[in-house]
CSV table of C-alpha atoms in Angstrom, one decimal:
chain,number,residue,atom,x,y,z
A,1,MET,CA,-40.1,-11.0,-6.7
A,2,PHE,CA,-42.5,-9.7,-4.2
A,3,LEU,CA,-41.8,-13.9,-2.8
A,4,ALA,CA,-37.8,-13.6,-3.2
A,5,LEU,CA,-38.3,-10.1,-0.5
A,6,LEU,CA,-41.1,-12.4,0.6
A,7,GLU,CA,-39.1,-15.1,2.1
A,8,ILE,CA,-36.9,-13.0,3.6
A,9,ARG,CA,-39.0,-11.1,5.6
A,10,ALA,CA,-40.0,-14.4,6.7
A,11,ALA,CA,-36.9,-16.1,7.5
A,12,ARG,CA,-35.7,-13.3,8.3
A,13,GLY,CA,-32.9,-14.5,10.6
A,14,ARG,CA,-31.4,-16.6,8.7
A,15,PHE,CA,-31.2,-14.6,6.3
A,16,LEU,CA,-29.7,-11.9,9.0
A,17,LEU,CA,-28.0,-14.2,10.1
A,18,MET,CA,-25.8,-14.7,6.7
A,19,GLY,CA,-25.9,-11.0,5.9
A,20,SER,CA,-23.4,-10.6,8.9
A,21,VAL,CA,-20.8,-13.4,8.0
A,22,VAL,CA,-20.9,-11.3,5.1
A,23,MET,CA,-20.2,-8.2,6.2
A,24,LEU,CA,-18.0,-9.8,8.2
A,25,VAL,CA,-15.7,-10.7,5.6
A,26,ALA,CA,-16.1,-7.1,4.2
A,27,ALA,CA,-14.6,-5.7,6.5
A,28,LEU,CA,-12.4,-7.5,7.2
A,29,VAL,CA,-11.5,-7.4,3.0
A,30,GLY,CA,-12.0,-3.6,3.3
A,31,ILE,CA,-9.7,-3.2,7.0
A,32,VAL,CA,-6.8,-4.9,5.3
A,33,SER,CA,-7.1,-3.4,2.2
A,34,GLY,CA,-6.6,-0.1,4.4
A,35,PHE,CA,-3.7,-1.6,6.7
A,36,THR,CA,-1.4,-2.8,3.0
A,37,THR,CA,-2.4,1.1,1.9
A,38,GLY,CA,-1.2,2.7,5.1
A,39,LEU,CA,1.4,-0.1,5.4
A,40,GLY,CA,2.8,0.8,1.6
A,41,ASN,CA,2.6,4.7,1.9
A,42,ASP,CA,4.3,4.7,5.8
A,43,THR,CA,7.2,2.5,3.7
A,44,VAL,CA,7.8,3.7,0.6
A,45,SER,CA,5.6,8.0,0.8
A,46,ALA,CA,9.4,9.8,0.5
A,47,LEU,CA,10.2,7.6,-2.2
A,48,ARG,CA,7.2,8.6,-4.9
A,49,ALA,CA,7.6,11.7,-3.5
A,50,LEU,CA,11.1,11.5,-5.5
A,51,PRO,CA,10.2,13.5,-9.2
A,52,ALA,CA,13.1,10.5,-10.0
A,53,SER,CA,12.0,8.0,-12.7
A,54,HIS,CA,15.4,5.7,-12.5
A,55,VAL,CA,17.8,5.2,-10.0
A,56,SER,CA,20.8,4.1,-11.7
A,57,PHE,CA,22.5,1.7,-8.7
A,58,SER,CA,26.1,-0.2,-8.4
A,59,SER,CA,25.9,-3.0,-9.8
A,60,ASP,CA,27.0,-5.6,-7.1
A,61,ALA,CA,24.2,-4.2,-5.1
A,62,GLU,CA,20.3,-6.7,-6.5
A,63,SER,CA,18.3,-5.6,-2.8
A,64,ASP,CA,18.5,-3.6,-0.6
A,65,GLN,CA,20.4,-1.2,-2.6
A,66,PHE,CA,19.7,1.6,-0.6
A,67,ASP,CA,22.1,0.1,1.8
A,68,ARG,CA,24.7,-2.1,0.5
A,69,SER,CA,25.1,0.3,-3.0
A,70,LEU,CA,27.6,2.9,-3.1
A,71,VAL,CA,28.1,5.3,-6.2
A,72,ASP,CA,30.6,8.2,-6.6
A,73,ARG,CA,30.9,11.6,-8.7
A,74,LYS,CA,31.9,9.8,-11.7
A,75,ALA,CA,28.8,8.8,-12.3
A,76,VAL,CA,27.2,11.3,-12.3
A,77,GLY,CA,28.3,12.8,-14.8
A,78,SER,CA,28.2,10.2,-17.2
A,79,TRP,CA,24.4,9.9,-16.5
A,80,GLN,CA,24.1,13.3,-17.0
A,81,GLN,CA,25.7,13.0,-21.2
A,82,GLU,CA,23.3,9.5,-21.4
A,83,ASP,CA,21.1,9.7,-23.8
A,84,GLY,CA,17.2,9.5,-22.5
A,85,VAL,CA,18.6,11.8,-19.2
A,86,GLU,CA,17.0,14.9,-18.7
A,87,GLU,CA,18.7,15.5,-15.1
A,88,ALA,CA,20.3,13.5,-13.1
A,89,ALA,CA,21.6,13.9,-9.5
A,90,PRO,CA,22.7,12.3,-6.0
A,91,LEU,CA,21.0,10.5,-3.9
A,92,GLY,CA,21.8,9.0,-0.4
A,93,VAL,CA,19.5,7.5,1.4
A,94,SER,CA,19.7,6.2,5.1
A,95,ILE,CA,18.1,5.0,8.0
A,96,THR,CA,19.3,7.4,11.8
A,97,ARG,CA,18.3,8.6,14.7
A,98,GLY,CA,19.0,12.1,17.2
A,99,THR,CA,17.0,14.4,19.9
A,100,THR,CA,16.7,18.0,18.9
A,101,ASP,CA,17.8,20.8,21.6
A,102,ARG,CA,15.2,20.5,23.9
A,103,GLY,CA,15.4,16.6,24.3
A,104,VAL,CA,12.9,15.7,21.7
A,105,ASP,CA,13.9,11.6,20.4
A,106,VAL,CA,13.1,11.2,16.9
A,107,ASP,CA,14.5,8.8,14.5
A,108,LEU,CA,14.7,9.8,11.1
A,109,ALA,CA,15.4,9.0,7.5
A,110,ALA,CA,17.6,11.1,5.8
A,111,PHE,CA,17.4,11.7,1.8
A,112,GLY,CA,20.7,13.1,1.5
A,113,LEU,CA,20.3,15.6,-2.2
A,114,GLU,CA,22.3,18.1,-3.3
A,115,PRO,CA,20.0,22.2,-2.6
A,116,GLY,CA,18.7,23.3,-6.1
A,117,SER,CA,19.1,19.5,-7.5
A,118,PHE,CA,15.3,18.8,-9.4
A,119,LEU,CA,15.4,16.3,-6.0
A,120,ALA,CA,15.3,19.1,-3.5
A,121,PRO,CA,11.4,19.2,-2.2
A,122,GLU,CA,9.6,22.3,-1.9
A,123,SER,CA,8.5,23.6,1.6
A,124,THR,CA,5.3,23.8,2.6
A,125,ASP,CA,6.8,25.9,5.6
A,126,GLY,CA,9.7,27.8,6.3
A,127,ARG,CA,12.3,27.5,3.6
A,128,PRO,CA,14.3,24.9,1.3
A,129,VAL,CA,17.2,22.3,2.5
A,130,GLY,CA,20.1,23.6,2.5
A,131,THR,CA,19.6,27.1,3.6
A,132,SER,CA,21.7,27.6,6.6
A,133,GLN,CA,25.0,25.8,6.9
A,134,ASN,CA,24.1,21.3,7.6
A,135,GLY,CA,19.7,22.9,7.5
A,136,VAL,CA,17.7,20.7,6.8
A,137,VAL,CA,13.5,20.0,5.8
A,138,VAL,CA,11.6,17.7,8.1
A,139,SER,CA,8.7,15.8,7.0
A,140,GLN,CA,5.2,16.5,9.0
A,141,GLN,CA,5.0,13.9,10.3
A,142,LEU,CA,8.3,14.7,12.8
A,143,VAL,CA,6.3,17.6,13.3
A,144,ASP,CA,4.1,15.3,15.0
A,145,GLU,CA,6.6,14.2,16.9
A,146,GLY,CA,7.2,17.5,18.3
A,147,VAL,CA,9.8,19.2,16.2
A,148,ARG,CA,10.3,22.5,15.0
A,149,ILE,CA,11.7,25.7,12.3
A,150,GLY,CA,14.3,26.4,14.8
A,151,ASP,CA,15.0,23.5,16.7
A,152,THR,CA,18.6,22.0,15.9
A,153,ILE,CA,18.7,17.8,15.4
A,154,THR,CA,22.2,16.5,17.4
A,155,ILE,CA,22.2,12.4,15.4
A,156,ASP,CA,23.2,9.8,18.3
A,157,ARG,CA,27.0,9.1,18.4
A,158,LEU,CA,27.7,11.5,16.1
A,159,GLY,CA,27.4,14.9,17.1
A,160,VAL,CA,26.5,15.8,13.8
A,161,GLU,CA,23.5,18.9,14.1
A,162,LEU,CA,21.3,20.0,11.6
A,163,PRO,CA,19.4,22.8,12.1
A,164,VAL,CA,15.6,22.1,11.0
A,165,ASP,CA,14.9,25.2,7.6
A,166,GLY,CA,11.1,23.3,6.9
A,167,VAL,CA,8.5,21.5,6.9
A,168,ALA,CA,8.2,19.2,3.6
A,169,GLY,CA,5.2,17.0,3.4
A,170,PRO,CA,4.0,13.5,5.5
A,171,ASP,CA,6.6,11.8,4.1
A,172,SER,CA,7.8,9.1,5.5
A,173,TYR,CA,10.8,6.0,4.5
A,174,GLY,CA,10.4,2.4,6.2
A,175,HIS,CA,8.3,3.7,8.3
A,176,VAL,CA,10.7,6.4,9.5
A,177,PRO,CA,9.7,10.3,8.9
A,178,ALA,CA,11.9,11.9,6.3
A,179,ALA,CA,14.1,14.3,6.7
A,180,TYR,CA,15.8,16.1,3.7
A,181,VAL,CA,20.0,16.8,3.9
A,182,PRO,CA,22.1,18.3,1.7
A,183,LEU,CA,24.3,15.8,0.7
A,184,GLU,CA,27.1,17.0,2.1
A,185,THR,CA,25.8,16.4,5.6
A,186,TRP,CA,23.9,12.8,4.6
A,187,GLN,CA,27.9,12.1,3.6
A,188,GLN,CA,28.7,13.0,7.3
A,189,VAL,CA,25.9,10.9,8.7
A,190,ARG,CA,26.6,8.1,6.8
A,191,PHE,CA,30.1,7.7,7.3
A,192,THR,CA,31.4,9.2,9.8
A,193,THR,CA,31.9,6.8,13.1
A,194,PRO,CA,31.9,7.4,17.0
A,195,GLY,CA,35.0,9.3,18.2
A,196,THR,CA,35.5,10.7,14.9
A,197,ASP,CA,36.1,14.7,14.2
A,198,PRO,CA,32.3,15.4,12.0
A,199,ASP,CA,34.1,18.6,10.7
A,200,SER,CA,36.3,15.8,9.1
A,201,ARG,CA,35.5,15.8,5.2
A,202,PRO,CA,33.1,13.0,5.0
A,203,VAL,CA,33.9,9.8,1.2
A,204,ASP,CA,32.4,11.4,-1.4
A,205,GLN,CA,30.1,8.8,-2.7
A,206,PHE,CA,26.0,8.4,-1.7
A,207,SER,CA,23.2,5.5,-2.6
A,208,GLY,CA,22.9,5.8,-6.0
A,209,VAL,CA,22.0,8.7,-8.8
A,210,ALA,CA,18.1,9.7,-9.4
A,211,LEU,CA,17.5,10.0,-13.1
A,212,LYS,CA,15.0,12.0,-14.8
A,213,ALA,CA,14.1,9.4,-17.8
A,214,SER,CA,12.7,11.6,-21.2
A,215,ASP,CA,10.8,8.7,-21.5
A,216,GLY,CA,9.5,8.3,-17.9
A,217,GLU,CA,9.6,5.0,-16.3
A,218,ASP,CA,9.1,3.4,-19.8
A,219,ALA,CA,12.8,4.1,-20.6
A,220,ASP,CA,15.0,1.9,-21.3
A,221,PHE,CA,19.2,1.7,-19.8
A,222,ALA,CA,20.1,-1.5,-20.3
A,223,ALA,CA,22.6,-0.9,-22.9
A,224,ALA,CA,23.7,2.3,-20.1
A,225,ASP,CA,23.9,-0.7,-17.7
A,226,GLU,CA,26.8,-1.8,-19.8
A,227,ARG,CA,28.4,0.6,-20.0
A,228,HIS,CA,28.8,2.3,-16.2
A,229,GLY,CA,28.7,-0.2,-14.0
A,230,ALA,CA,25.4,0.1,-13.0
A,231,ARG,CA,22.2,-0.6,-12.2
A,232,THR,CA,19.3,0.9,-13.3
A,233,LEU,CA,15.8,0.1,-11.3
A,234,PRO,CA,12.4,2.4,-12.4
A,235,ARG,CA,10.8,3.9,-9.7
A,236,GLU,CA,8.2,1.0,-8.7
A,237,LYS,CA,11.1,-1.5,-8.5
A,238,VAL,CA,12.5,1.8,-6.3
A,239,LEU,CA,10.1,1.0,-4.0
A,240,GLU,CA,10.8,-3.0,-3.0
A,241,ALA,CA,14.3,-1.3,-1.9
A,242,ALA,CA,12.5,-0.4,0.4
A,243,PRO,CA,13.3,-2.3,4.3
A,244,GLY,CA,10.1,-5.1,4.9
A,245,TYR,CA,8.7,-3.6,1.9
A,246,SER,CA,8.1,-6.6,-0.4
A,247,GLY,CA,7.9,-8.4,2.8
A,248,GLU,CA,5.0,-6.9,4.4
A,249,ARG,CA,2.9,-6.6,0.4
A,250,VAL,CA,3.3,-10.1,-0.1
A,251,THR,CA,1.7,-10.5,3.3
A,252,MET,CA,-1.3,-8.5,3.8
A,253,THR,CA,-2.1,-9.5,-0.2
A,254,SER,CA,-2.2,-13.7,1.2
A,255,ILE,CA,-4.4,-12.2,4.0
A,256,GLN,CA,-6.9,-10.5,1.3
A,257,VAL,CA,-6.5,-13.8,-1.0
A,258,PHE,CA,-7.5,-15.5,1.5
A,259,LEU,CA,-10.9,-13.6,2.0
A,260,PHE,CA,-11.6,-13.7,-0.9
A,261,LEU,CA,-11.9,-17.5,-1.1
A,262,ILE,CA,-13.5,-18.4,2.0
A,263,ALA,CA,-15.9,-15.1,1.2
A,264,PRO,CA,-17.2,-17.5,-2.2
A,265,LEU,CA,-17.4,-20.4,0.1
A,266,VAL,CA,-19.4,-19.7,2.8
A,267,VAL,CA,-22.8,-18.0,0.9
A,268,GLY,CA,-22.1,-20.8,-1.7
A,269,ALA,CA,-23.2,-23.4,1.9
A,270,PHE,CA,-25.5,-20.6,3.2
A,271,PHE,CA,-27.4,-21.4,0.1
A,272,ALA,CA,-26.9,-24.7,-1.1
A,273,VAL,CA,-28.0,-25.2,2.6
A,274,TRP,CA,-31.5,-22.7,2.2
A,275,THR,CA,-31.9,-24.9,-1.6
A,276,VAL,CA,-32.2,-28.0,0.1
A,277,GLN,CA,-34.7,-26.4,3.3
A,278,ARG,CA,-36.8,-25.3,0.4
A,279,GLY,CA,-36.4,-28.6,-1.9
A,280,PRO,CA,-40.4,-28.2,-1.6
A,281,GLU,CA,-41.8,-25.2,-2.1
A,282,LEU,CA,-39.3,-24.8,-5.2
A,283,ALA,CA,-41.3,-28.2,-6.9
A,284,LEU,CA,-44.9,-26.4,-5.4
A,285,LEU,CA,-44.2,-23.6,-8.0
A,286,ARG,CA,-42.8,-25.3,-11.1
A,287,ALA,CA,-45.8,-27.6,-10.7
A,288,MET,CA,-47.7,-25.0,-10.7
A,289,GLY,CA,-47.0,-23.4,-13.8
A,290,ALA,CA,-43.1,-20.9,-12.7
A,291,SER,CA,-40.6,-21.4,-15.7
A,292,ARG,CA,-37.3,-22.5,-15.0
A,293,ALA,CA,-35.8,-18.4,-15.1
A,294,LYS,CA,-38.2,-17.2,-12.9
A,295,LEU,CA,-36.6,-19.5,-10.0
A,296,LEU,CA,-33.6,-19.1,-11.0
A,297,SER,CA,-34.0,-14.7,-10.7
A,298,HIS,CA,-36.0,-15.2,-7.5
A,299,SER,CA,-32.7,-16.8,-5.6
A,300,VAL,CA,-30.7,-14.6,-7.6
A,301,LEU,CA,-31.8,-11.7,-5.8
A,302,GLN,CA,-32.4,-13.6,-2.4
A,303,ALA,CA,-27.7,-13.9,-3.0
A,304,ALA,CA,-28.1,-10.2,-4.3
A,305,THR,CA,-29.5,-8.7,-1.7
A,306,VAL,CA,-27.7,-10.7,1.1
A,307,VAL,CA,-24.2,-10.0,-0.5
A,308,VAL,CA,-25.0,-6.0,-1.5
A,309,CYS,CA,-26.6,-5.3,1.8
A,310,GLY,CA,-23.6,-7.0,3.3
A,311,THR,CA,-21.5,-5.4,1.6
A,312,ALA,CA,-22.2,-2.3,2.1
A,313,ALA,CA,-22.3,-2.5,5.7
A,314,GLY,CA,-19.0,-3.6,6.2
A,315,GLY,CA,-17.8,-0.9,3.9
A,316,LEU,CA,-19.0,1.1,6.5
A,317,VAL,CA,-17.7,-1.1,9.6
A,318,ALA,CA,-14.6,-0.6,7.7
A,319,LEU,CA,-14.8,2.8,8.2
A,320,GLY,CA,-15.9,3.1,11.8
A,321,VAL,CA,-12.4,1.6,12.2
A,322,GLY,CA,-10.1,3.4,10.0
A,323,ALA,CA,-11.4,6.6,11.7
A,324,LEU,CA,-11.2,4.8,15.3
A,325,VAL,CA,-7.7,4.2,14.6
A,326,GLY,CA,-6.8,8.0,13.9
A,327,GLY,CA,-2.9,8.3,12.8
A,328,ALA,CA,-2.4,5.6,15.5
A,329,VAL,CA,-1.2,3.5,12.4
A,330,PRO,CA,-0.3,3.8,9.8
A,331,PHE,CA,-4.3,3.0,7.9
A,332,SER,CA,-5.2,4.1,4.9
A,333,LEU,CA,-8.8,3.6,3.3
A,334,PRO,CA,-9.3,5.8,0.3
A,335,ALA,CA,-12.9,5.6,-1.5
A,336,SER,CA,-11.7,4.6,-4.4
A,337,SER,CA,-9.5,1.5,-3.4
A,338,LEU,CA,-12.7,0.6,-0.5
A,339,GLY,CA,-14.8,0.8,-3.4
A,340,THR,CA,-12.6,-1.9,-6.0
A,341,THR,CA,-12.7,-4.1,-2.8
A,342,LEU,CA,-16.0,-3.9,-1.6
A,343,LEU,CA,-17.0,-4.6,-5.5
A,344,ALA,CA,-14.5,-7.7,-5.1
A,345,VAL,CA,-15.8,-9.5,-2.3
A,346,ALA,CA,-20.1,-8.8,-4.0
A,347,VAL,CA,-18.9,-10.4,-6.9
A,348,VAL,CA,-17.1,-13.4,-5.3
A,349,GLY,CA,-20.2,-14.2,-2.9
A,350,LEU,CA,-22.1,-13.9,-5.9
A,351,ALA,CA,-20.0,-16.3,-7.6
A,352,GLY,CA,-20.7,-18.8,-4.3
A,353,THR,CA,-24.5,-18.8,-4.9
A,354,ALA,CA,-24.0,-20.0,-8.5
A,355,LEU,CA,-22.8,-23.5,-6.4
A,356,THR,CA,-26.3,-23.1,-6.1
A,357,LEU,CA,-28.1,-22.3,-9.0
A,358,ARG,CA,-28.4,-26.1,-10.7
A,359,ARG,CA,-30.6,-27.9,-7.2
A,360,VAL,CA,-33.2,-24.5,-8.1
A,361,THR,CA,-33.2,-24.8,-11.5
A,362,ALA,CA,-34.0,-28.2,-12.2
A,363,PRO,CA,-36.6,-29.0,-8.8
A,364,ASP,CA,-39.1,-31.9,-9.7
A,365,PRO,CA,-42.6,-31.0,-9.6
A,366,LEU,CA,-43.8,-35.1,-9.1
A,367,THR,CA,-42.2,-34.3,-5.7
A,368,MET,CA,-45.3,-32.6,-4.5
A,369,LEU,CA,-46.9,-35.4,-6.3
A,370,GLY,CA,-45.7,-38.2,-3.5
A,371,ALA,CA,-43.2,-39.2,-6.4
A,372,ASN,CA,-40.8,-39.5,-3.7
A,373,ARG,CA,-43.0,-42.0,-1.5
């Protein structure tokens, strides 16, 4: 151990350079992980917040279900009588935009639901959904954009007015802040065309039926789907119906995978060169009676010191970047996610040093005695 640390001190420039490379790789992996989580939350946090285990869509909607699926009241009644379903309620989801009476332009993901149903969110401030006519509960993100309780949001081109009754959590859908509206109001927003009377009775349809199954997400509704002509998905699959969710995750995960592949190659290449340069010293130690196990522990200690210190520094850099970007971009790096990411970087980095272990454990003592001359 003493010799290992002494070598690090003597060649501190090279070890510092290698540690910096590991730090940058770890920081990149941590930052990408933060963006992956942040973008995911910004896309589907409103869906995750729904107290539903499944959502039943029309059978012809195989992708982008919230945009393509339409079901009616008959479907709700059928699911309410289905065994294994504790509660069933209509759910509509669509993205629109509007302007408050104070001139604040906002985009909002309108979640249509029946006031008082199990889907209705609890307001952290103000009153529940539907307290007033067309009354909505908005996401905290809309409050951050300037929307206040008591404002009225007028939907562009339609003239539908939505009084803001309350505020819920910081939920969003498709990178758009959520707003929870009475189902009939959502139908006006979804089905009314510009130029028509906004007070006319809208089409009584919605995106799907939200279910609370007694067995949670493990419930199997394949047979019920056959009977009802539906396509029912558990909540984790429902998240994929959000616009861009699957594509974003594939992209960010691919970047992480490439970084995990780069880390062992870079670390392994450094220690391979370092081992070749130290060949005579290792041979001398073997000639003096050092065991292969001692030489192995000597090299592993050096690698672990560089990788662990570099990874820890990279984690601090990732946290610093997260603090700098703040709420400007979707970024979330909880301690559990950061710890898992850094542990993975350290493991793959140390795995790269395995490429050099054969040279470390098999030095030729005759090298120091001139056998190569």
